[in-house]
PDB file of C-alpha atoms in Angstrom:
ATOM      1  CA  MET A 890       4.875  42.677  20.395  1.00 45.00           C
ATOM      2  CA  PRO A 891       2.254  44.871  22.092  1.00 48.00           C
ATOM      3  CA  SER A 892       3.296  46.048  25.542  1.00 48.00           C
ATOM      4  CA  GLU A 893       0.314  44.469  27.296  1.00 50.00           C
ATOM      5  CA  LEU A 894       1.474  41.015  26.185  1.00 41.00           C
ATOM      6  CA  GLY A 895       4.717  41.528  28.062  1.00 49.00           C
ATOM      7  CA  THR A 896       3.124  42.082  31.449  1.00 69.00           C
ATOM      8  CA  VAL A 897       4.138  39.786  34.260  1.00 77.00           C
ATOM      9  CA  ARG A 898       0.564  38.632  34.773  1.00 80.00           C
ATOM     10  CA  MET A 899       0.066  37.532  31.165  1.00 81.00           C
ATOM     11  CA  ARG A 900       3.440  35.808  31.063  1.00 78.00           C
ATOM     12  CA  ARG A 901       2.501  33.848  34.181  1.00 80.00           C
ATOM     13  CA  TRP A 902      -0.776  32.824  32.570  1.00 83.00           C
ATOM     14  CA  ALA A 903       1.080  31.781  29.404  1.00 78.00           C
ATOM     15  CA  VAL A 904       3.617  29.693  31.343  1.00 75.00           C
ATOM     16  CA  ALA A 905       0.764  27.975  33.179  1.00 80.00           C
ATOM     17  CA  LEU A 906      -1.308  27.335  30.055  1.00 83.00           C
ATOM     18  CA  ILE A 907       1.463  25.745  27.969  1.00 76.00           C
ATOM     19  CA  TRP A 908       1.333  22.790  30.359  1.00 78.00           C
ATOM     20  CA  LEU A 909      -2.328  22.380  29.422  1.00 86.00           C
ATOM     21  CA  ILE A 910      -1.712  22.010  25.673  1.00 82.00           C
ATOM     22  CA  PRO A 911      -0.443  18.382  25.661  1.00 81.00           C
ATOM     23  CA  LEU A 912      -3.143  17.424  28.180  1.00 86.00           C
ATOM     24  CA  LEU A 913      -5.829  18.664  25.776  1.00 89.00           C
ATOM     25  CA  TRP A 914      -4.288  16.600  22.982  1.00 84.00           C
ATOM     26  CA  THR A 915      -4.481  13.436  25.060  1.00 88.00           C
ATOM     27  CA  VAL A 916      -8.275  13.727  24.750  1.00 90.00           C
ATOM     28  CA  ASN A 917      -7.931  12.682  21.110  1.00 86.00           C
ATOM     29  CA  ILE A 918      -5.899   9.608  22.044  1.00 85.00           C
ATOM     30  CA  VAL A 919      -8.397   8.560  24.726  1.00 88.00           C
ATOM     31  CA  VAL A 920     -11.239   8.963  22.228  1.00 91.00           C
ATOM     32  CA  ALA A 921      -9.291   6.989  19.614  1.00 88.00           C
ATOM     33  CA  ARG A 922      -9.067   4.068  22.034  1.00 87.00           C
ATOM     34  CA  GLN A 923     -12.713   4.264  23.137  1.00 89.00           C
ATOM     35  CA  ALA A 924     -14.305   4.928  19.739  1.00 92.00           C
ATOM     36  CA  PRO A 925     -14.300   1.353  18.314  1.00 91.00           C
ATOM     37  CA  GLY A 926     -17.816  -0.014  18.547  1.00 91.00           C
ATOM     38  CA  VAL A 927     -19.225   3.452  19.251  1.00 94.00           C
ATOM     39  CA  VAL A 928     -18.477   5.386  16.078  1.00 95.00           C
ATOM     40  CA  SER A 929     -16.493   4.626  12.920  1.00 95.00           C
ATOM     41  CA  ALA A 930     -13.201   6.382  12.220  1.00 94.00           C
ATOM     42  CA  HIS A 931     -14.193   8.581   9.273  1.00 96.00           C
ATOM     43  CA  VAL A 932     -17.565   9.521  10.723  1.00 96.00           C
ATOM     44  CA  LEU A 933     -15.853  10.602  13.952  1.00 96.00           C
ATOM     45  CA  ALA A 934     -13.198  12.587  12.064  1.00 96.00           C
ATOM     46  CA  LEU A 935     -15.851  14.236   9.882  1.00 97.00           C
ATOM     47  CA  GLY A 936     -17.851  15.298  12.927  1.00 96.00           C
ATOM     48  CA  ARG A 937     -14.766  16.553  14.733  1.00 95.00           C
ATOM     49  CA  TRP A 938     -13.409  18.700  11.926  1.00 95.00           C
ATOM     50  CA  GLY A 939     -16.838  19.809  10.785  1.00 96.00           C
ATOM     51  CA  ILE A 940     -17.536  21.249  14.246  1.00 96.00           C
ATOM     52  CA  ALA A 941     -14.020  22.661  14.657  1.00 94.00           C
ATOM     53  CA  GLY A 942     -14.115  24.175  11.168  1.00 94.00           C
ATOM     54  CA  ALA A 943     -17.461  25.834  11.838  1.00 96.00           C
ATOM     55  CA  ILE A 944     -16.144  27.385  15.070  1.00 95.00           C
ATOM     56  CA  LEU A 945     -12.930  28.599  13.448  1.00 93.00           C
ATOM     57  CA  ALA A 946     -14.828  29.971  10.434  1.00 95.00           C
ATOM     58  CA  ALA A 947     -17.178  31.848  12.776  1.00 95.00           C
ATOM     59  CA  PHE A 948     -14.188  33.585  14.370  1.00 93.00           C
ATOM     60  CA  SER A 949     -12.533  34.410  11.033  1.00 94.00           C
ATOM     61  CA  TYR A 950     -15.461  34.784   8.637  1.00 94.00           C
ATOM     62  CA  ARG A 951     -14.668  38.431   7.813  1.00 96.00           C
ATOM     63  CA  GLU A 952     -11.140  37.521   6.757  1.00 96.00           C
ATOM     64  CA  LEU A 953     -12.300  34.455   4.845  1.00 96.00           C
ATOM     65  CA  TRP A 954     -14.887  36.535   2.994  1.00 96.00           C
ATOM     66  CA  ALA A 955     -12.370  39.254   2.190  1.00 95.00           C
ATOM     67  CA  GLN A 956      -9.907  36.625   0.914  1.00 96.00           C
ATOM     68  CA  ARG A 957     -12.500  34.425  -0.808  1.00 94.00           C
ATOM     69  CA  ALA A 958     -10.944  34.912  -4.243  1.00 96.00           C
ATOM     70  CA  TYR A 959      -7.561  33.745  -2.922  1.00 96.00           C
ATOM     71  CA  VAL A 960      -9.069  30.740  -1.138  1.00 95.00           C
ATOM     72  CA  TRP A 961     -10.973  29.673  -4.273  1.00 96.00           C
ATOM     73  CA  GLN A 962      -7.946  30.182  -6.496  1.00 96.00           C
ATOM     74  CA  HIS A 963      -5.894  27.893  -4.226  1.00 96.00           C
ATOM     75  CA  ARG A 964      -8.704  25.513  -3.263  1.00 94.00           C
ATOM     76  CA  TRP A 965      -6.716  22.427  -4.225  1.00 95.00           C
ATOM     77  CA  ARG A 966      -4.009  23.449  -1.784  1.00 95.00           C
ATOM     78  CA  TYR A 967      -6.564  23.442   1.006  1.00 96.00           C
ATOM     79  CA  VAL A 968      -7.893  20.073  -0.148  1.00 96.00           C
ATOM     80  CA  ALA A 969      -4.320  18.730   0.050  1.00 96.00           C
ATOM     81  CA  LEU A 970      -3.792  20.280   3.492  1.00 93.00           C
ATOM     82  CA  GLY A 971      -7.132  18.921   4.668  1.00 94.00           C
ATOM     83  CA  GLY A 972      -6.296  15.494   3.294  1.00 95.00           C
ATOM     84  CA  CYS A 973      -3.000  15.362   5.178  1.00 92.00           C
ATOM     85  CA  GLY A 974      -4.011  17.146   8.374  1.00 89.00           C
ATOM     86  CA  MET A 975      -7.667  16.195   8.877  1.00 91.00           C
ATOM     87  CA  TRP A 976      -8.199  12.957   6.919  1.00 95.00           C
ATOM     88  CA  ILE A 977      -4.973  11.005   7.472  1.00 93.00           C
ATOM     89  CA  CYS A 978      -4.048  12.690  10.761  1.00 88.00           C
ATOM     90  CA  GLY A 979      -7.684  12.504  11.840  1.00 89.00           C
ATOM     91  CA  ALA A 980      -9.435   9.314  10.733  1.00 93.00           C
ATOM     92  CA  TRP A 981      -6.254   7.234  10.570  1.00 93.00           C
ATOM     93  CA  VAL A 982      -5.469   7.992  14.216  1.00 90.00           C
ATOM     94  CA  TYR A 983      -8.871   6.540  15.092  1.00 92.00           C
ATOM     95  CA  LEU A 984      -8.145   3.518  12.900  1.00 92.00           C
ATOM     96  CA  ALA A 985      -4.871   3.097  14.791  1.00 89.00           C
ATOM     97  CA  GLY A 986      -6.734   3.209  18.092  1.00 87.00           C
ATOM     98  CA  GLU A 987      -8.627   0.053  17.127  1.00 86.00           C
ATOM     99  CA  SER A 988      -5.542  -2.136  17.562  1.00 84.00           C
ATOM    100  CA  THR A 989      -2.679  -0.286  19.277  1.00 80.00           C
ATOM    101  CA  VAL A 990      -2.348   1.363  22.672  1.00 73.00           C
ATOM    102  CA  GLY A 991      -2.408   5.101  23.336  1.00 74.00           C
ATOM    103  CA  MET A 992       1.246   5.168  24.398  1.00 67.00           C
ATOM    104  CA  ASN A 993       2.343   3.802  21.015  1.00 72.00           C
ATOM    105  CA  ILE A 994       0.255   6.463  19.276  1.00 78.00           C
ATOM    106  CA  SER A 995       1.828   9.255  21.322  1.00 72.00           C
ATOM    107  CA  LEU A 996       5.426   8.028  21.125  1.00 70.00           C
ATOM    108  CA  ILE A 997       5.390   7.401  17.381  1.00 75.00           C
ATOM    109  CA  TYR A 998       3.680  10.751  16.800  1.00 72.00           C
ATOM    110  CA  ALA A 999       6.459  12.407  18.811  1.00 68.00           C
ATOM    111  CA  SER A1000       8.811  11.708  15.911  1.00 68.00           C
ATOM    112  CA  SER A1001       6.892  14.077  13.603  1.00 72.00           C
ATOM    113  CA  PRO A1002       9.069  17.154  14.354  1.00 67.00           C
ATOM    114  CA  VAL A1003      12.129  15.155  13.317  1.00 69.00           C
ATOM    115  CA  LEU A1004      10.457  14.193  10.034  1.00 76.00           C
ATOM    116  CA  ILE A1005       9.563  17.848   9.499  1.00 71.00           C
ATOM    117  CA  ALA A1006      13.167  18.885  10.038  1.00 69.00           C
ATOM    118  CA  LEU A1007      14.404  16.163   7.681  1.00 72.00           C
ATOM    119  CA  GLY A1008      11.847  17.133   5.045  1.00 76.00           C
ATOM    120  CA  SER A1009      12.901  20.767   5.354  1.00 71.00           C
ATOM    121  CA  VAL A1010      16.423  19.768   4.351  1.00 72.00           C
ATOM    122  CA  ILE A1011      15.407  17.520   1.461  1.00 74.00           C
ATOM    123  CA  TRP A1012      12.503  19.560   0.085  1.00 74.00           C
ATOM    124  CA  LEU A1013      13.004  23.127   1.257  1.00 68.00           C
ATOM    125  CA  GLY A1014      16.799  23.263   1.104  1.00 68.00           C
ATOM    126  CA  GLU A1015      17.357  24.088   4.772  1.00 66.00           C
ATOM    127  CA  ARG A1016      20.714  23.248   6.376  1.00 69.00           C
ATOM    128  CA  PHE A1017      21.172  20.289   8.718  1.00 64.00           C
ATOM    129  CA  SER A1018      23.973  19.904  11.279  1.00 72.00           C
ATOM    130  CA  LYS A1019      25.696  16.693  12.350  1.00 75.00           C
ATOM    131  CA  ARG A1020      23.955  17.011  15.717  1.00 76.00           C
ATOM    132  CA  GLN A1021      20.602  17.086  13.982  1.00 69.00           C
ATOM    133  CA  ILE A1022      21.497  14.054  11.858  1.00 73.00           C
ATOM    134  CA  LEU A1023      22.285  12.171  15.068  1.00 78.00           C
ATOM    135  CA  GLY A1024      18.932  13.310  16.432  1.00 74.00           C
ATOM    136  CA  VAL A1025      17.102  11.884  13.414  1.00 70.00           C
ATOM    137  CA  ILE A1026      18.849   8.535  13.845  1.00 77.00           C
ATOM    138  CA  LEU A1027      18.018   8.402  17.557  1.00 78.00           C
ATOM    139  CA  ALA A1028      14.378   9.349  17.039  1.00 71.00           C
ATOM    140  CA  MET A1029      13.814   6.886  14.210  1.00 71.00           C
ATOM    141  CA  THR A1030      15.505   4.149  16.243  1.00 78.00           C
ATOM    142  CA  GLY A1031      13.115   4.954  19.081  1.00 76.00           C
ATOM    143  CA  VAL A1032      10.094   4.711  16.790  1.00 68.00           C
ATOM    144  CA  VAL A1033      11.179   1.306  15.487  1.00 71.00           C
ATOM    145  CA  HIS A1034      11.920   0.160  19.056  1.00 75.00           C
ATOM    146  CA  VAL A1035       8.354   0.996  20.103  1.00 70.00           C
ATOM    147  CA  VAL A1036       6.806  -0.551  16.987  1.00 65.00           C
ATOM    148  CA  VAL A1037       8.731  -3.864  17.348  1.00 70.00           C
ATOM    149  CA  LYS A1038       8.149  -3.821  21.129  1.00 69.00           C
ATOM    150  CA  GLY A1039      11.873  -4.000  21.825  1.00 74.00           C
ATOM    151  CA  GLU A1040      12.278  -7.394  20.103  1.00 72.00           C
ATOM    152  CA  TRP A1041      15.241  -6.474  17.910  1.00 71.00           C
ATOM    153  CA  VAL A1042      16.895  -9.893  18.282  1.00 63.00           C
ATOM    154  CA  HIS A1043      13.753 -11.647  17.066  1.00 58.00           C
ATOM    155  CA  LEU A1044      12.827  -8.922  14.591  1.00 60.00           C
ATOM    156  CA  SER A1045      11.709 -11.372  11.914  1.00 62.00           C
ATOM    157  CA  ASN A1046       9.208 -12.900  14.344  1.00 62.00           C
ATOM    158  CA  VAL A1047       7.733  -9.644  15.600  1.00 57.00           C
ATOM    159  CA  HIS A1048       3.989  -9.310  15.059  1.00 66.00           C
ATOM    160  CA  LEU A1049       3.155  -5.746  14.093  1.00 66.00           C
ATOM    161  CA  VAL A1050      -0.395  -4.658  14.821  1.00 79.00           C
ATOM    162  CA  PRO A1051      -2.078  -2.589  12.089  1.00 86.00           C
ATOM    163  CA  GLY A1052      -2.488   0.368  14.455  1.00 85.00           C
ATOM    164  CA  ASP A1053       1.267   0.872  14.750  1.00 81.00           C
ATOM    165  CA  LEU A1054       1.549   1.116  10.969  1.00 87.00           C
ATOM    166  CA  TRP A1055      -1.463   3.450  10.758  1.00 91.00           C
ATOM    167  CA  ILE A1056       0.172   5.832  13.224  1.00 87.00           C
ATOM    168  CA  VAL A1057       3.538   5.702  11.429  1.00 86.00           C
ATOM    169  CA  ALA A1058       1.673   6.811   8.295  1.00 91.00           C
ATOM    170  CA  THR A1059      -0.015   9.647  10.183  1.00 89.00           C
ATOM    171  CA  SER A1060       3.348  10.870  11.491  1.00 84.00           C
ATOM    172  CA  VAL A1061       4.617  11.105   7.915  1.00 88.00           C
ATOM    173  CA  SER A1062       1.402  12.850   6.875  1.00 89.00           C
ATOM    174  CA  TRP A1063       1.674  15.394   9.695  1.00 82.00           C
ATOM    175  CA  ALA A1064       5.199  16.216   8.524  1.00 82.00           C
ATOM    176  CA  ALA A1065       3.840  16.670   4.985  1.00 87.00           C
ATOM    177  CA  TYR A1066       1.074  18.930   6.339  1.00 86.00           C
ATOM    178  CA  ALA A1067       3.610  21.141   8.109  1.00 78.00           C
ATOM    179  CA  LEU A1068       5.992  21.240   5.139  1.00 83.00           C
ATOM    180  CA  LEU A1069       3.236  22.101   2.679  1.00 86.00           C
ATOM    181  CA  GLN A1070       2.278  25.086   4.803  1.00 81.00           C
ATOM    182  CA  LYS A1071       5.904  26.256   4.668  1.00 78.00           C
ATOM    183  CA  ARG A1072       5.952  25.608   0.928  1.00 83.00           C
ATOM    184  CA  TRP A1073       2.684  27.486   0.364  1.00 87.00           C
ATOM    185  CA  PRO A1074       2.823  30.819   2.224  1.00 84.00           C
ATOM    186  CA  SER A1075      -0.602  32.389   2.653  1.00 87.00           C
ATOM    187  CA  PRO A1076      -1.951  35.895   3.339  1.00 91.00           C
ATOM    188  CA  LEU A1077      -4.512  34.349   5.697  1.00 89.00           C
ATOM    189  CA  GLY A1078      -4.129  34.610   9.447  1.00 85.00           C
ATOM    190  CA  SER A1079      -3.606  31.423  11.445  1.00 80.00           C
ATOM    191  CA  THR A1080      -7.275  30.979  12.416  1.00 87.00           C
ATOM    192  CA  ALA A1081      -8.578  31.583   8.884  1.00 91.00           C
ATOM    193  CA  GLN A1082      -5.871  29.330   7.446  1.00 89.00           C
ATOM    194  CA  LEU A1083      -6.871  26.465   9.725  1.00 89.00           C
ATOM    195  CA  ALA A1084     -10.563  27.069   8.972  1.00 93.00           C
ATOM    196  CA  ALA A1085      -9.860  26.804   5.224  1.00 94.00           C
ATOM    197  CA  ALA A1086      -7.863  23.601   5.777  1.00 92.00           C
ATOM    198  CA  CYS A1087     -10.784  22.212   7.813  1.00 94.00           C
ATOM    199  CA  ILE A1088     -13.132  22.896   4.904  1.00 95.00           C
ATOM    200  CA  GLY A1089     -10.752  21.010   2.603  1.00 96.00           C
ATOM    201  CA  GLY A1090     -10.527  18.185   5.136  1.00 95.00           C
ATOM    202  CA  VAL A1091     -14.300  17.904   5.399  1.00 96.00           C
ATOM    203  CA  ALA A1092     -14.513  17.659   1.598  1.00 96.00           C
ATOM    204  CA  VAL A1093     -12.030  14.755   1.628  1.00 97.00           C
ATOM    205  CA  LEU A1094     -13.598  13.010   4.630  1.00 97.00           C
ATOM    206  CA  LEU A1095     -17.198  13.220   3.432  1.00 97.00           C
ATOM    207  CA  PRO A1096     -17.220  10.402   0.828  1.00 97.00           C
ATOM    208  CA  PHE A1097     -15.354   8.041   3.194  1.00 96.00           C
ATOM    209  CA  ALA A1098     -17.782   8.807   6.016  1.00 96.00           C
ATOM    210  CA  VAL A1099     -20.791   8.251   3.739  1.00 96.00           C
ATOM    211  CA  TRP A1100     -19.308   4.931   2.610  1.00 96.00           C
ATOM    212  CA  GLU A1101     -18.835   3.857   6.245  1.00 95.00           C
ATOM    213  CA  LEU A1102     -22.408   4.798   7.127  1.00 94.00           C
ATOM    214  CA  TYR A1103     -23.698   2.493   4.374  1.00 93.00           C
ATOM    215  CA  GLN A1104     -21.799  -0.499   5.787  1.00 92.00           C
ATOM    216  CA  ALA A1105     -23.836  -2.923   7.885  1.00 90.00           C
ATOM    217  CA  SER A1106     -21.055  -3.172  10.489  1.00 89.00           C
ATOM    218  CA  THR A1107     -20.927   0.587  11.129  1.00 92.00           C
ATOM    219  CA  PRO A1108     -22.387   1.622  14.506  1.00 92.00           C
ATOM    220  CA  GLU A1109     -25.257   4.078  14.503  1.00 90.00           C
ATOM    221  CA  VAL A1110     -24.301   7.629  15.463  1.00 92.00           C
ATOM    222  CA  GLY A1111     -25.725   7.959  18.954  1.00 93.00           C
ATOM    223  CA  THR A1112     -25.331  10.381  21.839  1.00 95.00           C
ATOM    224  CA  HIS A1113     -21.985   8.906  22.924  1.00 95.00           C
ATOM    225  CA  ALA A1114     -20.576   9.354  19.416  1.00 95.00           C
ATOM    226  CA  LEU A1115     -21.790  12.951  19.246  1.00 96.00           C
ATOM    227  CA  TRP A1116     -20.108  13.728  22.566  1.00 96.00           C
ATOM    228  CA  MET A1117     -16.863  12.277  21.199  1.00 95.00           C
ATOM    229  CA  MET A1118     -17.114  14.550  18.165  1.00 96.00           C
ATOM    230  CA  VAL A1119     -17.732  17.608  20.322  1.00 96.00           C
ATOM    231  CA  ALA A1120     -14.930  16.713  22.761  1.00 95.00           C
ATOM    232  CA  THR A1121     -12.321  16.188  20.028  1.00 94.00           C
ATOM    233  CA  ALA A1122     -13.417  19.357  18.234  1.00 94.00           C
ATOM    234  CA  LEU A1123     -13.275  21.573  21.332  1.00 94.00           C
ATOM    235  CA  PHE A1124     -10.322  20.232  23.338  1.00 92.00           C
ATOM    236  CA  PRO A1125      -7.558  18.919  21.015  1.00 86.00           C
ATOM    237  CA  GLY A1126      -8.978  20.979  18.149  1.00 83.00           C
ATOM    238  CA  VAL A1127     -10.003  24.551  18.874  1.00 86.00           C
ATOM    239  CA  GLY A1128      -8.866  24.662  22.536  1.00 86.00           C
ATOM    240  CA  ALA A1129      -5.317  23.390  22.138  1.00 83.00           C
ATOM    241  CA  TYR A1130      -4.873  25.336  18.907  1.00 75.00           C
ATOM    242  CA  TRP A1131      -6.015  28.645  20.417  1.00 77.00           C
ATOM    243  CA  ILE A1132      -3.847  28.293  23.534  1.00 82.00           C
ATOM    244  CA  TYR A1133      -0.878  27.306  21.384  1.00 73.00           C
ATOM    245  CA  GLY A1134      -1.231  30.399  19.202  1.00 65.00           C
ATOM    246  CA  TRP A1135      -1.825  32.775  22.134  1.00 75.00           C
ATOM    247  CA  THR A1136       1.133  31.545  24.190  1.00 75.00           C
ATOM    248  CA  GLN A1137       3.417  31.741  21.137  1.00 63.00           C
ATOM    249  CA  LYS A1138       2.806  35.500  20.974  1.00 66.00           C
ATOM    250  CA  ILE A1139       3.974  35.926  24.564  1.00 73.00           C
ATOM    251  CA  LEU A1140       6.687  33.302  25.112  1.00 67.00           C
ATOM    252  CA  GLY A1141       8.014  32.732  21.595  1.00 59.00           C
ATOM    253  CA  ALA A1142       7.337  29.970  19.094  1.00 49.00           C
ATOM    254  CA  SER A1143      10.271  27.697  19.904  1.00 45.00           C
ATOM    255  CA  ARG A1144       9.722  27.666  23.655  1.00 55.00           C
ATOM    256  CA  VAL A1145       6.068  26.692  23.261  1.00 56.00           C
ATOM    257  CA  ALA A1146       6.893  24.076  20.604  1.00 55.00           C
ATOM    258  CA  MET A1147       9.097  22.188  23.060  1.00 56.00           C
ATOM    259  CA  THR A1148       6.054  21.506  25.267  1.00 57.00           C
ATOM    260  CA  LEU A1149       4.645  19.281  22.520  1.00 60.00           C
ATOM    261  CA  TYR A1150       7.156  16.621  23.486  1.00 63.00           C
ATOM    262  CA  LEU A1151       5.516  16.286  26.881  1.00 66.00           C
ATOM    263  CA  GLY A1152       2.767  14.417  25.038  1.00 69.00           C
ATOM    264  CA  PRO A1153       4.140  10.901  25.711  1.00 71.00           C
ATOM    265  CA  LEU A1154       4.442  11.628  29.433  1.00 69.00           C
ATOM    266  CA  TYR A1155       0.881  12.928  29.614  1.00 74.00           C
ATOM    267  CA  THR A1156      -0.383  10.015  27.541  1.00 75.00           C
ATOM    268  CA  ALA A1157       1.364   7.497  29.790  1.00 74.00           C
ATOM    269  CA  ALA A1158      -0.400   8.920  32.844  1.00 76.00           C
ATOM    270  CA  VAL A1159      -3.795   9.309  31.167  1.00 79.00           C
ATOM    271  CA  GLY A1160      -3.587   5.874  29.516  1.00 76.00           C
ATOM    272  CA  TRP A1161      -2.821   4.253  32.866  1.00 75.00           C
ATOM    273  CA  LEU A1162      -5.503   6.168  34.775  1.00 79.00           C
ATOM    274  CA  VAL A1163      -8.303   6.237  32.183  1.00 80.00           C
ATOM    275  CA  LEU A1164      -7.653   3.350  29.793  1.00 74.00           C
ATOM    276  CA  ASP A1165      -5.939   0.928  32.199  1.00 77.00           C
ATOM    277  CA  GLU A1166      -3.112   0.451  29.692  1.00 72.00           C
ATOM    278  CA  PRO A1167       0.121  -1.084  31.052  1.00 73.00           C
ATOM    279  CA  LEU A1168       3.510   0.410  30.210  1.00 70.00           C
ATOM    280  CA  GLY A1169       6.450  -1.692  29.090  1.00 73.00           C
ATOM    281  CA  LEU A1170      10.202  -1.181  29.162  1.00 75.00           C
ATOM    282  CA  HIS A1171      10.131  -0.809  25.374  1.00 72.00           C
ATOM    283  CA  HIS A1172       7.936   2.290  25.855  1.00 71.00           C
ATOM    284  CA  LEU A1173      10.445   3.781  28.289  1.00 75.00           C
ATOM    285  CA  ALA A1174      13.490   3.021  26.119  1.00 80.00           C
ATOM    286  CA  GLY A1175      11.760   4.146  22.926  1.00 76.00           C
ATOM    287  CA  GLY A1176      10.538   7.327  24.603  1.00 74.00           C
ATOM    288  CA  VAL A1177      14.036   8.222  25.782  1.00 80.00           C
ATOM    289  CA  LEU A1178      15.436   7.707  22.271  1.00 79.00           C
ATOM    290  CA  ILE A1179      12.655   9.672  20.560  1.00 73.00           C
ATOM    291  CA  LEU A1180      12.714  12.612  22.961  1.00 74.00           C
ATOM    292  CA  SER A1181      16.526  12.729  22.967  1.00 79.00           C
ATOM    293  CA  GLY A1182      16.526  12.772  19.187  1.00 73.00           C
ATOM    294  CA  VAL A1183      13.919  15.520  19.082  1.00 65.00           C
ATOM    295  CA  ALA A1184      15.950  17.558  21.574  1.00 70.00           C
ATOM    296  CA  LEU A1185      19.039  17.296  19.354  1.00 72.00           C
ATOM    297  CA  VAL A1186      17.126  18.215  16.208  1.00 63.00           C
ATOM    298  CA  MET A1187      15.483  21.176  17.943  1.00 57.00           C
ATOM    299  CA  ALA A1188      18.675  22.350  19.681  1.00 60.00           C
ATOM    300  CA  VAL A1189      19.176  25.174  17.188  1.00 50.00           C
ATOM    301  CA  GLN A1190      15.637  26.346  17.847  1.00 47.00           C
ATOM    302  CA  GLY A1191      16.479  26.550  21.537  1.00 44.00           C
ATOM    303  CA  VAL A1192      18.721  29.508  20.661  1.00 38.00           C
ATOM    304  CA  LEU A1193      15.881  31.055  18.690  1.00 37.00           C
ATOM    305  CA  SER A1194      13.534  30.752  21.646  1.00 40.00           C
ATOM    306  CA  ARG A1195      15.882  32.834  23.782  1.00 37.00           C
ATOM    307  CA  GLN A1196      15.956  35.431  21.036  1.00 38.00           C
ATOM    308  CA  ASP A1197      12.144  35.407  20.862  1.00 38.00           C
ATOM    309  CA  VAL A1198      11.920  36.097  24.566  1.00 34.00           C
ATOM    310  CA  SER A1199      14.565  38.807  24.551  1.00 33.00           C
ATOM    311  CA  GLU A1200      12.895  40.544  21.620  1.00 34.00           C
ATOM    312  CA  GLY A1201       9.506  40.286  23.310  1.00 36.00           C
TER     313      GLY A1201
END
């Protein structure tokens, strides 16, 4: 690590900025809840990732041009990554926002790291400890608790809203997105890699967005919709991504990754203040189970984070 990154001033900036990352991601949840009636899900996702992809490509165009033969050779990989990360984890989040609350979206999404760890064992052959197995059970129990609204006794009578199921699917897709990137190592840097995935995502989103635009029930794309596209592209897209990558270089990957689990807490506050969404005891209990499970699964990485810092 370059010496200038280890200065006290930069470390203080990094420690301060990691608290901003989950706040930037709450912008996407707020937009997901406010988008119905303003802009359709696939049109919003297409605008978001089209803008974000253009910005990222502008910053990495020299690398993308130099590696154009590689990108073309593996174009279907980037279509798959874009389908998982930008289509399902983009448009489907907005579909979820049509019928479920922001807190459900955030809490269920918080289980994604556990699914990634589980997939790493099954698909990539990584080892899993008994503590991590317990973490998976706790986290999955928490997800179900949130989805059924705590009504375990009357489980057969629970009415599941479509949004809860949409967001469960996106959590699985995000895990697939992360695992595929581990499965497919790339010579591209992180910015160029994300730009290429955005291009693949735009290719997948385009026909769905065109189909939506031809439906009579689809709202016209007005100024409010355009602002939503710009906001989701800049804040949870480019902004959060850039800060995440920069702080990783200074504080270590594992330490920064743990801040992602602040998302439910930030969403609870923002949902209450901005969306006027009430919180229930099932959110609290489910959140405790999910975050406890994630902590157990990530416990081994806690050791790695200390190593990252000491090596830095």
